[in-house]
Coordinates of C-alpha atoms and ligand atoms in Angstrom, one line a residue:
M1 CA -6.5 29.9 -3.8
Q2 CA -4.6 26.8 -4.9
K3 CA -6.1 24.3 -7.2
I4 CA -5.0 20.8 -6.5
V5 CA -5.7 17.7 -8.6
S6 CA -5.1 14.5 -6.5
V7 CA -4.8 11.2 -8.1
C8 CA -5.7 7.7 -6.9
G9 CA -5.9 4.5 -8.8
A10 CA -5.1 1.3 -7.0
R11 CA -6.1 -0.1 -3.6
P12 CA -3.2 1.1 -1.5
N13 CA -3.7 4.6 -2.9
F14 CA -7.1 5.0 -1.3
M15 CA -5.8 4.8 2.3
K16 CA -3.2 7.5 1.3
I17 CA -5.5 9.9 -0.5
A18 CA -8.2 9.9 2.2
P19 CA -6.4 12.0 4.8
L20 CA -5.0 14.3 2.1
V21 CA -8.4 15.2 0.6
R22 CA -9.8 15.6 4.2
A23 CA -6.9 18.0 5.0
F24 CA -7.4 20.0 1.8
H25 CA -11.1 20.5 2.6
A26 CA -10.4 21.4 6.2
R27 CA -7.9 24.1 5.3
G28 CA -9.5 26.9 3.5
G29 CA -7.8 28.3 0.3
I30 CA -7.6 25.0 -1.6
E31 CA -9.8 23.9 -4.4
S32 CA -9.5 20.1 -4.4
I33 CA -10.3 17.9 -7.4
L34 CA -10.1 14.1 -7.0
V35 CA -9.3 11.9 -10.0
H36 CA -9.6 8.1 -9.9
T37 CA -7.8 6.4 -12.8
G38 CA -9.8 3.2 -12.6
Q39 CA -6.6 1.0 -12.3
H40 CA -8.5 -1.0 -9.7
Y41 CA -12.2 -1.3 -10.4
D42 CA -13.7 -4.3 -8.5
E43 CA -16.1 -3.3 -5.8
R44 CA -13.9 -4.9 -3.2
M45 CA -10.7 -3.3 -4.6
S46 CA -12.1 0.2 -4.9
R47 CA -15.6 1.5 -4.0
L48 CA -15.7 -0.2 -0.6
F49 CA -12.7 1.9 0.5
F50 CA -14.4 5.2 -0.6
D51 CA -17.4 4.3 1.5
E52 CA -15.5 3.2 4.6
L53 CA -12.9 5.9 4.6
D54 CA -15.3 8.7 3.8
I55 CA -13.5 9.7 0.7
P56 CA -15.6 11.9 -1.5
K57 CA -16.8 10.4 -4.7
P58 CA -14.1 11.1 -7.3
D59 CA -14.8 14.1 -9.5
L60 CA -13.6 12.0 -12.4
N61 CA -13.0 8.3 -13.1
L62 CA -10.8 7.6 -16.1
E63 CA -11.9 3.9 -16.1
V64 CA -8.7 2.6 -17.6
G65 CA -9.0 -0.9 -16.1
S66 CA -6.3 -3.7 -16.4
G67 CA -3.7 -4.2 -19.1
S68 CA 0.1 -4.8 -19.5
H69 CA 2.2 -2.2 -17.8
A70 CA 2.8 -0.2 -21.0
Q71 CA -0.9 -0.4 -22.0
Q72 CA -2.2 0.6 -18.6
T73 CA 0.4 3.4 -18.2
A74 CA -0.2 4.8 -21.7
E75 CA -4.0 4.7 -21.3
I76 CA -3.9 6.6 -18.0
M77 CA -1.7 9.2 -19.6
K78 CA -3.9 9.6 -22.6
R79 CA -7.0 10.1 -20.5
F80 CA -5.4 12.3 -17.8
E81 CA -3.8 14.9 -20.1
P82 CA -7.1 16.5 -21.2
V83 CA -8.2 16.7 -17.5
L84 CA -5.2 18.8 -16.7
V85 CA -5.5 20.9 -19.8
E86 CA -9.1 21.7 -18.8
H87 CA -8.6 22.3 -15.1
Q88 CA -5.1 23.9 -15.2
P89 CA -4.3 23.1 -11.5
D90 CA -1.4 24.6 -9.5
W91 CA -0.4 21.2 -8.2
V92 CA -0.9 17.5 -9.1
V93 CA -0.6 15.2 -6.1
V94 CA 0.3 11.6 -6.7
V95 CA 0.8 9.0 -3.9
G96 CA 2.7 5.7 -3.6
D97 CA 4.3 3.8 -6.4
V98 CA 1.7 2.2 -8.7
N99 CA 1.3 2.7 -12.4
S100 CA -1.2 5.5 -11.9
T101 CA 1.4 7.4 -9.9
I102 CA 4.1 7.5 -12.6
A103 CA 1.5 7.9 -15.5
C104 CA -0.2 11.0 -14.0
G105 CA 3.1 12.4 -12.7
L106 CA 4.6 12.3 -16.2
V107 CA 1.6 14.0 -17.7
A108 CA 1.7 16.8 -15.1
S109 CA 5.4 17.3 -15.4
K110 CA 5.3 17.5 -19.3
L111 CA 2.6 20.2 -19.0
G112 CA 4.7 22.2 -16.6
I113 CA 2.3 21.7 -13.7
G114 CA 3.8 21.4 -10.2
L115 CA 4.1 17.8 -9.2
A116 CA 4.0 16.6 -5.6
H117 CA 4.8 13.0 -4.7
V118 CA 3.6 11.7 -1.4
E119 CA 5.7 8.7 -0.1
A120 CA 8.8 9.8 -2.0
G121 CA 12.3 8.5 -1.6
L122 CA 11.6 4.9 -0.7
R123 CA 14.0 2.5 -2.4
S124 CA 14.3 -1.3 -2.6
F125 CA 17.2 -0.9 -5.0
D126 CA 15.6 -3.7 -6.9
R127 CA 14.8 -2.7 -10.4
S128 CA 13.0 -6.0 -11.1
M129 CA 10.1 -4.6 -9.1
P130 CA 7.8 -2.4 -11.3
E131 CA 7.1 -0.3 -8.2
E132 CA 10.8 0.6 -7.9
I133 CA 10.9 1.9 -11.4
N134 CA 7.7 3.9 -10.7
R135 CA 9.3 5.4 -7.5
V136 CA 12.6 6.4 -9.0
L137 CA 11.0 8.0 -12.1
T138 CA 8.2 9.8 -10.2
D139 CA 10.8 11.3 -7.7
T140 CA 13.0 12.5 -10.5
I141 CA 10.3 14.6 -12.0
S142 CA 8.6 15.8 -8.8
D143 CA 8.8 19.4 -7.6
L144 CA 7.8 18.6 -4.0
L145 CA 8.8 15.3 -2.3
F146 CA 7.0 14.3 0.9
V147 CA 8.9 11.5 2.7
T148 CA 7.7 9.1 5.4
E149 CA 10.9 8.0 6.9
S150 CA 14.5 9.2 7.2
S151 CA 15.8 6.6 4.6
G152 CA 13.6 8.5 2.0
M153 CA 15.5 11.7 2.8
T154 CA 18.9 10.0 2.6
N155 CA 18.1 8.3 -0.7
L156 CA 16.8 11.5 -2.4
L157 CA 19.8 13.5 -1.3
A158 CA 22.1 10.8 -2.6
E159 CA 20.3 11.0 -6.0
G160 CA 21.0 14.7 -6.1
V161 CA 17.5 16.0 -5.4
A162 CA 17.6 19.6 -4.0
R163 CA 17.2 19.7 -0.2
E164 CA 14.5 22.4 -0.4
K165 CA 12.2 20.2 -2.4
I166 CA 12.1 17.5 0.2
H167 CA 9.8 17.5 3.3
F168 CA 9.8 14.9 6.0
V169 CA 6.1 14.8 7.0
G170 CA 5.3 11.4 8.4
N171 CA 3.0 8.8 6.9
V172 CA -0.5 9.4 5.5
M173 CA -1.3 5.6 5.5
I174 CA -0.8 5.7 9.3
D175 CA -3.1 8.8 9.5
T176 CA -5.8 6.6 8.1
L177 CA -5.0 3.7 10.5
L178 CA -5.1 5.9 13.6
T179 CA -8.3 7.6 12.4
H180 CA -10.1 4.3 11.9
R181 CA -8.6 2.1 14.5
E182 CA -11.5 2.5 17.0
R183 CA -14.2 2.1 14.4
A184 CA -12.5 -1.1 13.2
E185 CA -13.1 -2.6 16.7
D186 CA -16.8 -2.9 15.8
S187 CA -16.0 -5.2 13.0
T188 CA -17.4 -8.8 13.4
I189 CA -14.8 -10.4 11.1
L190 CA -13.2 -12.6 13.8
D191 CA -16.6 -14.0 14.8
E192 CA -17.6 -14.5 11.2
H193 CA -14.6 -16.7 10.7
N194 CA -14.5 -18.3 14.1
L195 CA -11.1 -16.8 15.0
T196 CA -9.7 -16.1 18.5
P197 CA -7.5 -13.0 19.1
G198 CA -3.9 -14.0 19.0
G199 CA -4.7 -17.5 17.6
Y200 CA -4.3 -16.9 13.9
A201 CA -2.0 -15.6 11.2
V202 CA -3.0 -13.2 8.3
V203 CA -1.4 -13.8 4.9
T204 CA -1.5 -11.6 1.8
L205 CA 0.5 -12.1 -1.3
H206 CA 0.2 -10.5 -4.7
R207 CA 3.7 -9.7 -6.0
P208 CA 4.8 -11.4 -9.3
S209 CA 8.0 -12.7 -7.5
N210 CA 5.8 -14.8 -5.1
V211 CA 2.7 -15.7 -7.0
D212 CA 3.7 -16.0 -10.7
D213 CA 6.0 -19.1 -10.2
A214 CA 4.5 -22.5 -9.2
A215 CA 7.6 -23.6 -7.3
V216 CA 7.8 -20.4 -5.2
F217 CA 4.1 -20.1 -4.6
G218 CA 4.0 -23.9 -3.8
S219 CA 6.8 -23.6 -1.3
I220 CA 5.0 -20.8 0.5
L221 CA 1.9 -23.0 0.6
D222 CA 4.0 -25.8 2.1
A223 CA 5.0 -23.4 4.9
L224 CA 1.4 -22.3 5.5
E225 CA 0.4 -26.0 5.7
E226 CA 3.0 -26.5 8.4
L227 CA 2.1 -23.2 10.3
G228 CA -1.5 -24.3 10.1
R229 CA -0.8 -27.1 12.6
E230 CA -0.3 -24.3 15.2
L231 CA -2.4 -21.4 14.0
D232 CA -5.4 -20.7 11.9
I233 CA -4.3 -19.1 8.7
V234 CA -6.5 -16.4 7.0
F235 CA -5.6 -15.4 3.5
P236 CA -7.7 -12.6 1.9
M237 CA -6.7 -13.1 -1.7
H238 CA -5.9 -10.4 -4.3
P239 CA -7.6 -11.1 -7.7
R240 CA -4.3 -11.7 -9.5
T241 CA -3.2 -14.2 -6.8
R242 CA -6.5 -16.0 -7.1
N243 CA -6.1 -16.2 -10.9
N244 CA -2.6 -17.5 -10.5
L245 CA -3.6 -20.2 -8.0
A246 CA -5.9 -21.6 -10.6
T247 CA -3.6 -21.3 -13.6
L248 CA -0.6 -22.7 -11.8
G249 CA -2.6 -25.7 -10.7
L250 CA -2.3 -25.0 -7.0
E251 CA -6.0 -24.4 -6.2
T252 CA -7.1 -27.9 -5.3
R253 CA -4.2 -28.2 -2.9
A254 CA -4.8 -24.8 -1.3
R255 CA -8.5 -25.4 -0.9
G256 CA -7.8 -28.8 0.7
M257 CA -5.6 -27.4 3.5
S258 CA -7.8 -27.6 6.5
N259 CA -6.5 -24.6 8.5
L260 CA -6.2 -22.3 5.6
R261 CA -9.1 -20.0 4.9
I262 CA -9.1 -18.2 1.6
L263 CA -11.3 -15.2 1.6
D264 CA -12.2 -12.5 -0.9
P265 CA -10.4 -9.2 -0.5
L266 CA -11.6 -7.5 2.6
G267 CA -12.7 -3.9 3.3
Y268 CA -10.4 -1.6 5.2
L269 CA -12.1 -1.9 8.6
D270 CA -12.4 -5.7 8.6
F271 CA -8.9 -6.0 7.5
L272 CA -7.5 -3.6 10.1
Q273 CA -9.3 -5.5 12.8
L274 CA -8.1 -8.8 11.4
M275 CA -4.5 -7.6 11.4
S276 CA -4.6 -6.0 14.8
Q277 CA -5.8 -9.1 16.6
S278 CA -3.5 -11.6 14.8
S279 CA -0.4 -13.1 16.2
L280 CA 1.5 -13.0 13.0
V281 CA 1.4 -11.4 9.5
L282 CA 3.0 -12.9 6.4
T283 CA 3.0 -10.6 3.4
D284 CA 4.7 -9.1 0.4
S285 CA 2.7 -5.8 0.7
G286 CA 4.5 -2.5 1.4
G287 CA 1.8 -0.9 3.4
M288 CA 1.3 -3.8 5.7
Q289 CA 4.9 -3.7 6.8
E290 CA 4.1 -0.2 8.1
E291 CA 0.7 -0.9 9.5
T292 CA 2.1 -3.9 11.6
T293 CA 4.8 -1.6 12.9
I294 CA 2.2 0.7 14.4
L295 CA -0.1 -2.2 15.5
G296 CA 2.8 -4.0 17.2
V297 CA 2.2 -7.3 15.3
P298 CA 5.2 -9.4 14.1
C299 CA 5.5 -9.3 10.3
L300 CA 7.3 -11.7 8.1
T301 CA 7.9 -10.0 4.8
L302 CA 8.3 -12.6 2.1
R303 CA 10.8 -10.6 0.0
H304 CA 14.5 -10.2 -0.4
N305 CA 14.4 -6.5 0.2
T306 CA 12.3 -3.7 1.5
E307 CA 11.9 0.0 0.6
R308 CA 10.7 0.6 4.1
P309 CA 13.7 -0.1 6.3
V310 CA 12.4 1.8 9.3
T311 CA 9.9 -1.1 9.9
I312 CA 12.8 -3.4 10.4
E313 CA 14.7 -1.0 12.6
C314 CA 11.7 -0.6 14.8
G315 CA 11.7 -4.4 15.3
T316 CA 8.4 -5.8 14.2
N317 CA 9.3 -6.5 10.6
R318 CA 11.8 -9.0 9.1
L319 CA 12.7 -10.1 5.6
V320 CA 12.3 -13.7 4.9
E321 CA 13.1 -15.7 1.8
P322 CA 9.8 -17.0 0.2
R323 CA 10.7 -20.7 0.9
K324 CA 9.2 -23.2 3.3
E325 CA 12.3 -23.8 5.5
A326 CA 13.1 -20.0 5.8
I327 CA 9.6 -19.1 6.7
L328 CA 9.3 -21.8 9.4
E329 CA 12.7 -20.8 10.8
A330 CA 11.7 -17.2 11.0
Y331 CA 8.4 -18.1 12.7
A332 CA 10.3 -20.2 15.3
E333 CA 12.6 -17.2 16.0
V334 CA 9.7 -14.8 16.3
K335 CA 8.1 -17.2 18.8
A336 CA 11.3 -17.6 20.8
H337 CA 12.1 -13.9 20.8
P338 CA 9.0 -11.7 20.3
P339 CA 10.0 -8.4 18.8
D340 CA 10.0 -5.1 20.7
T341 CA 6.7 -3.5 19.8
T342 CA 7.2 -0.2 21.5
R343 CA 9.4 1.6 19.0
K344 CA 7.5 3.8 16.5
P345 CA 8.9 5.7 13.5
E346 CA 9.2 9.4 13.9
L347 CA 6.2 11.5 12.9
W348 CA 3.9 8.6 12.3
D349 CA 1.4 10.4 14.5
G350 CA -1.7 10.8 12.4
R351 CA -0.9 14.3 11.2
A352 CA 1.0 13.8 7.9
G353 CA -2.0 14.9 5.8
E354 CA -2.3 18.2 7.6
R355 CA 1.4 18.9 7.2
I356 CA 1.3 18.2 3.5
A357 CA -1.8 20.5 3.1
A358 CA 0.0 23.3 4.9
I359 CA 3.1 23.0 2.7
L360 CA 1.1 22.8 -0.5
A361 CA -1.1 25.7 0.5
S362 CA 2.0 28.0 0.8
S363 CA 4.0 26.6 -2.1
R364 CA 4.2 28.2 -5.6
H365 CA 5.5 26.2 -8.5
Ligands
UD1_401 C1 -1.0 -2.9 -8.2 C2 0.3 -2.2 -8.0 C3 1.1 -2.7 -6.8 C4 0.2 -2.7 -5.5 C5 -1.1 -3.4 -5.8 C6 -2.0 -3.4 -4.7 C7 1.4 -1.4 -10.1 C8 2.5 -1.7 -11.0 N1 1.2 -2.4 -9.1 O1 -0.7 -4.3 -8.4 O2 2.2 -1.9 -6.5 O3 0.9 -3.3 -4.5 O4 -1.7 -2.8 -7.0 O5 -3.2 -4.2 -5.0 O6 0.7 -0.5 -10.2 N2 -7.6 -7.1 -11.0 C9 -8.9 -7.4 -10.8 N3 -9.7 -6.4 -10.2 C10 -9.2 -5.1 -9.9 C11 -7.9 -4.9 -10.2 C12 -7.1 -5.8 -10.7 O7 -9.3 -8.5 -11.0 O8 -10.0 -4.3 -9.4 C13 -6.7 -8.1 -11.6 C14 -6.6 -8.1 -13.0 O9 -6.5 -9.4 -13.5 C15 -5.3 -7.4 -13.3 C16 -4.5 -7.8 -12.1 O10 -5.4 -8.0 -11.0 O11 -4.7 -7.6 -14.5 C17 -3.4 -6.9 -11.7 O12 -3.9 -5.6 -11.5 P1 -2.9 -4.3 -11.6 O13 -3.6 -3.1 -11.2 O14 -2.2 -4.3 -13.0 O15 -1.7 -4.6 -10.6 P2 -1.8 -5.2 -9.1 O16 -1.1 -6.6 -9.1 O17 -3.1 -5.0 -8.5

């Protein structure tokens, strides 16, 4: 019997943890304990996902809440350590690249408990992103590294990680997408907002590089205003983006844009349906670059780099400078030359969770 403590904390973690916990339960011989750090806590940033994705209620919620990076990371560590001391698991599984990932990984590693990182090896090579620091550090201390795309393998080998620790297993976030795609078709989100399939763009932004600076955020809004002449624009807004819109003095302007609909953060099923029927996605999210690759929707990633190069190789994703002219130019190109939507990354087939469970079940630390 293997005892596994799985960790989730922030919104993108929930889609990744769901297929893992399901696979652990389906496979005998694994005792699974789920810990929520409480990094995200709003109903619409957390509980909704547990309900929709049928994730069992966490065995423990550390309720850390928000704070500076150091405060949040330290608080998670302080509260997670006694959990591991009490349960003494064989493995701790962390996913993605958020503060909860590195905080819990560090605690496990210091206690000599086996650490498995799901979504290992992704690199933007941009250390100004907090997630890049979390990725590099988590991978360095992990005993098992599960990678989603071949760049992950290349990066880890280049950093000197032993080949036998690395497993190319596919993408758990895509497991979740494929599992729920049909159910998402029952969503009424398009009707609720008077949208026609193929007649609108979906926008999400939350990275400091895009939403902390009034000039950058303002220039993106300029582009959305222009795009709004052709397409409806739907913008489900992350809480920190909404806060910034107000503090940067951009709220009146954004609310006055007739074709821009600012919504509260959406649940998984509504959001999946919204993305899948859209003609264009503009985002700075990591996960949405991957989801649009599988959905075959053109994605303009408003960043200078991506840690997920396979999404660009497949053709749906392109990097665009977060500036009005660059965004409009990229949109014109996508319209003139729609991307090939038939190419899909290797092993993004809905079975990554099962592969990971099988490897963990037979691995000793
Ligand atoms: C975190 C992740 C980021 C991920 C994102 C997805 C880190 C370093 N960043 O960023 O990689 O892409 O989640 O959402 O871990 N807030 C709320 N309610 C909540 C959660 C947050 O209002 O439930 C607000 C608070 O003002 C908080 C701010 O959002 O201070 C930022 O939250 P935080 O968890 O620190 O980072 P995110 O920007 O969400």
